[in-house]
N, C-alpha and C. Protein backbone atom coordinates (compact mmCIF):
# COMPACT_ATOMS: atom_id res chain seq x y z
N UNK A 1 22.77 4.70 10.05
CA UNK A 1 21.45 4.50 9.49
C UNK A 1 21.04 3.04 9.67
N UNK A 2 20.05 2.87 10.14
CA UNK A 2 19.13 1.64 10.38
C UNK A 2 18.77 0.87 8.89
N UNK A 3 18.96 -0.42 8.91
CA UNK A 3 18.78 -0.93 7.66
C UNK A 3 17.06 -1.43 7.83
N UNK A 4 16.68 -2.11 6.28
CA UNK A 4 15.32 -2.37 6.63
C UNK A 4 15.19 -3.37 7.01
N UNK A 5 13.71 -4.45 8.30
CA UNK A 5 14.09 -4.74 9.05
C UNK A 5 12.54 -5.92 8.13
N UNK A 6 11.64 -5.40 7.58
CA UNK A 6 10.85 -5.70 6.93
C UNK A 6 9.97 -5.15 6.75
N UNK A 7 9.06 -5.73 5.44
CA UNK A 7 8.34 -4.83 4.91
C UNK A 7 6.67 -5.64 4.49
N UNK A 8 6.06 -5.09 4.91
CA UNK A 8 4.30 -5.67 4.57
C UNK A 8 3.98 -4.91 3.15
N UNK A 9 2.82 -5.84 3.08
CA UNK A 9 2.00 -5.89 1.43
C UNK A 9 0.60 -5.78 2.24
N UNK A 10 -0.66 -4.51 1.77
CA UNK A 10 -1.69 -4.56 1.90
C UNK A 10 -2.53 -3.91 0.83
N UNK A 11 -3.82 -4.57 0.43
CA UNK A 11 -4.65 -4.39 -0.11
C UNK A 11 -5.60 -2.98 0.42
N UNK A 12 -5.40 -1.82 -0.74
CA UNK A 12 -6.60 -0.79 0.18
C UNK A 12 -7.47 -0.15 -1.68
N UNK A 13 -8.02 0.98 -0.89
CA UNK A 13 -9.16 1.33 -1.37
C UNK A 13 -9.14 2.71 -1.74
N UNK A 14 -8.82 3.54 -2.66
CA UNK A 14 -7.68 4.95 -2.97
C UNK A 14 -9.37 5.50 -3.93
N UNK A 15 -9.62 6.41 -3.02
CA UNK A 15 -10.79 7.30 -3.85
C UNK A 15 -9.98 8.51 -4.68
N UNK A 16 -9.84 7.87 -5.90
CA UNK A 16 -9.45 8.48 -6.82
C UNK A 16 -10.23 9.89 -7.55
N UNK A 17 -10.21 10.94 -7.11
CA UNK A 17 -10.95 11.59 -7.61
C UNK A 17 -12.62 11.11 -8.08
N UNK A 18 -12.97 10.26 -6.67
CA UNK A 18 -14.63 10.13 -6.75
C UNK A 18 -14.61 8.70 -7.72
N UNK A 19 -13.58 8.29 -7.99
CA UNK A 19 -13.05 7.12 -8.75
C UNK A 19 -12.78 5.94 -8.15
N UNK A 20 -13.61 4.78 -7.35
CA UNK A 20 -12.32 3.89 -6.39
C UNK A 20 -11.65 3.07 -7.14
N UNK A 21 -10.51 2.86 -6.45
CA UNK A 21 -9.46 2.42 -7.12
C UNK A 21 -8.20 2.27 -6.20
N UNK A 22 -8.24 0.38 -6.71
CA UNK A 22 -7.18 -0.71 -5.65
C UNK A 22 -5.82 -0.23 -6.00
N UNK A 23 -5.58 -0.08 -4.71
CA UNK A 23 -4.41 -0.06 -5.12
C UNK A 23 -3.18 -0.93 -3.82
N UNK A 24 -2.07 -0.76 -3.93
CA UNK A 24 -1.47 -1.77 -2.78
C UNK A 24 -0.58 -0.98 -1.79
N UNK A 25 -0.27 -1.16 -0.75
CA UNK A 25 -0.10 -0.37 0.18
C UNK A 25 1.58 -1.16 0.86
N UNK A 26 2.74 -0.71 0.64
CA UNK A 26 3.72 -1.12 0.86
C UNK A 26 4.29 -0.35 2.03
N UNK A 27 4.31 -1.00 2.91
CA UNK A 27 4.72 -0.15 4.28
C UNK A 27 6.47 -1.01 4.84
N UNK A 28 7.58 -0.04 5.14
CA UNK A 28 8.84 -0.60 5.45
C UNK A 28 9.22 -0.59 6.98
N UNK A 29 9.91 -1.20 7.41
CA UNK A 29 9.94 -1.23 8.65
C UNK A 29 11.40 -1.30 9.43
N UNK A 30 12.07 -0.18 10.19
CA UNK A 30 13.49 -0.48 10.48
C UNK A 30 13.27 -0.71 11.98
N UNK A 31 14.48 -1.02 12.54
CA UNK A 31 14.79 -1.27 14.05
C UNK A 31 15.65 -0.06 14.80
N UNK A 32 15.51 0.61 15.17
CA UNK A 32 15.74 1.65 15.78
C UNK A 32 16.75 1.70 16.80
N UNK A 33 17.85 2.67 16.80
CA UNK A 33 19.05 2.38 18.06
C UNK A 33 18.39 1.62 19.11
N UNK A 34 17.47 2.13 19.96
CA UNK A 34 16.86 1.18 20.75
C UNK A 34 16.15 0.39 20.48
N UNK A 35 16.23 -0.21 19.65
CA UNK A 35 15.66 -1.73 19.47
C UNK A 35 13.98 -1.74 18.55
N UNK A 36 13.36 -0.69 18.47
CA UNK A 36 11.98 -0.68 18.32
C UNK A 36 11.82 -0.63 16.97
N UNK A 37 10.80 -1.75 16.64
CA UNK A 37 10.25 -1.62 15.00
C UNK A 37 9.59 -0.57 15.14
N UNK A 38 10.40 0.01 13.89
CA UNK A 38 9.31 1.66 13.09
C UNK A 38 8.82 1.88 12.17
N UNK A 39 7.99 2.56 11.97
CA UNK A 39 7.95 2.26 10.31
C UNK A 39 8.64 3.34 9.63
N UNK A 40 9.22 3.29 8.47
CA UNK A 40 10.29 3.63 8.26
C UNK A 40 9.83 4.91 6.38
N UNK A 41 8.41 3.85 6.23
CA UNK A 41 8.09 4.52 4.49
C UNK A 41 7.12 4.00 4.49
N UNK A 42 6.21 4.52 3.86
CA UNK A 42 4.93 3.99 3.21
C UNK A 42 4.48 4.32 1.53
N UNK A 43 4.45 3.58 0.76
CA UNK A 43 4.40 3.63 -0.68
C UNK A 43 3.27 3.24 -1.62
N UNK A 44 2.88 3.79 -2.31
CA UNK A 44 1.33 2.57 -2.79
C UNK A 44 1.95 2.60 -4.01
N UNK A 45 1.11 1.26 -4.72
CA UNK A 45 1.34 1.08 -6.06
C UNK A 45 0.16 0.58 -6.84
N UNK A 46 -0.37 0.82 -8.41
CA UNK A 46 -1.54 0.19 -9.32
C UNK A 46 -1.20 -1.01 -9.10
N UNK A 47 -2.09 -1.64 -9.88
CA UNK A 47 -2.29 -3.57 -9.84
C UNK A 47 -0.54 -4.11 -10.51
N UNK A 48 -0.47 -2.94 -11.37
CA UNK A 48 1.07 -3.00 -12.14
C UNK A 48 2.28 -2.77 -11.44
N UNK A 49 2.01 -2.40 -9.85
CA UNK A 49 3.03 -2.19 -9.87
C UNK A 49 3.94 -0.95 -10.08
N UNK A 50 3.05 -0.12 -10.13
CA UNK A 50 3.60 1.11 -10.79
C UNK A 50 2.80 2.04 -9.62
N UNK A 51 3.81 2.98 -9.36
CA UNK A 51 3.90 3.71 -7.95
C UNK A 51 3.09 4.76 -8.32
N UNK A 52 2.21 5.05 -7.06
CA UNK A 52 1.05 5.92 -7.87
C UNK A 52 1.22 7.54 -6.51
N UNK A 53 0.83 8.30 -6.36
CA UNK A 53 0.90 9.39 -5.31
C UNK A 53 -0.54 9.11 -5.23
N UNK A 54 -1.08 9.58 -3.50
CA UNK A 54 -2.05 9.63 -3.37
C UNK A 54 -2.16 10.27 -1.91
N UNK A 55 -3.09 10.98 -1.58
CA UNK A 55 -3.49 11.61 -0.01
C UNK A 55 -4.20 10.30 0.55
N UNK A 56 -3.04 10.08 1.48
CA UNK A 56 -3.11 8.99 2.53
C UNK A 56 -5.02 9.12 3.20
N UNK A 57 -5.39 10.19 3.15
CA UNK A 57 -6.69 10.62 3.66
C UNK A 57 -7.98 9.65 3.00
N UNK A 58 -7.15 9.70 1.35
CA UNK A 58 -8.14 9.35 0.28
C UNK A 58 -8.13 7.77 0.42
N UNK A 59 -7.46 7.06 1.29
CA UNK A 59 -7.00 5.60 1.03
C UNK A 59 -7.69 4.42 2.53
N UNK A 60 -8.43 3.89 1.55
CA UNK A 60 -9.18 3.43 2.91
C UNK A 60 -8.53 1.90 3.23
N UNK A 61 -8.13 0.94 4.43
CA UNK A 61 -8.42 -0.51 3.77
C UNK A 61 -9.08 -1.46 3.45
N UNK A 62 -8.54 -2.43 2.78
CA UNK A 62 -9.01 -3.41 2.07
C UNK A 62 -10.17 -3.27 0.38
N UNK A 63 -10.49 -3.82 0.05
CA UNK A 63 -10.36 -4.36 -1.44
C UNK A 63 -11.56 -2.79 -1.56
N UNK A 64 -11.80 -2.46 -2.65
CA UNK A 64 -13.08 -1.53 -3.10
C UNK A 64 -14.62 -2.38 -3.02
N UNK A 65 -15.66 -1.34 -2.76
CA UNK A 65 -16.92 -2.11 -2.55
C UNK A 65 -17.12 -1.88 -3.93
N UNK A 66 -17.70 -3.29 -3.87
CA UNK A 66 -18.34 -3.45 -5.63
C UNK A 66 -17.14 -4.20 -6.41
N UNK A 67 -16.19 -4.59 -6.00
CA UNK A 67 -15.53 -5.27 -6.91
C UNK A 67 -16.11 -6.57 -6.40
N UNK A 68 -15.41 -6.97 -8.05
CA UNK A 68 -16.31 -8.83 -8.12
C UNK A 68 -15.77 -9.80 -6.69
N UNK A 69 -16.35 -10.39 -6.87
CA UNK A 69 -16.19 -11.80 -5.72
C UNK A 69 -14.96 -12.53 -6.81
N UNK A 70 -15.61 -12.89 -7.72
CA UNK A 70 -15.02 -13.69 -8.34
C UNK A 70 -14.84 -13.20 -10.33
N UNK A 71 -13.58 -14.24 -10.58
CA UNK A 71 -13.25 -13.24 -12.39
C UNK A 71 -13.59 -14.56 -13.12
N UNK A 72 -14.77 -13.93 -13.87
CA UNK A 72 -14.88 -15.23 -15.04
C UNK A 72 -14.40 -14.76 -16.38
N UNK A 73 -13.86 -16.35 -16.80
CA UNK A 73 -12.96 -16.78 -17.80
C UNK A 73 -14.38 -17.26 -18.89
N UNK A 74 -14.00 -16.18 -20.23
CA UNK A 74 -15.33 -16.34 -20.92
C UNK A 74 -14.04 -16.93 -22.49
């Protein structure tokens, strides 16, 4: 068995039941008898961290439209 070889962090866009909603997109990556990066798993998780299921279909990338630019501190 191929160990993991590395792993990316991406920001996407999970239409939650007509709901959008960020979530993060953890993709793993091994090296293959012949040599080739693969990808190996793909996982999403809430802002927490906490592993969510979702139809890859429903998951668009990068951030949701309509979220803020910026977070003010009131």
């Amino acid at each position: 068995m191929s160990k993991c070889s590395d792993m990316t962090l991406a920001l996407a866009c999970w239409n939650n039941a007509g709901v959008p909603t960020q979530v993060f997109v953890h993709n793993e990556y091994r090296i293959s008898s012949t040599g080739a990066r693969t990808l190996h798993a793909t996982r999403f998780t809430d802002a927490n961290g906490v592993p969510v299921t979702v139809a890859p279909a429903d998951v668009k990338p990068g951030a949701c439209s309509g979220a803020a630019a910026t977070v003010e501190t009131i």
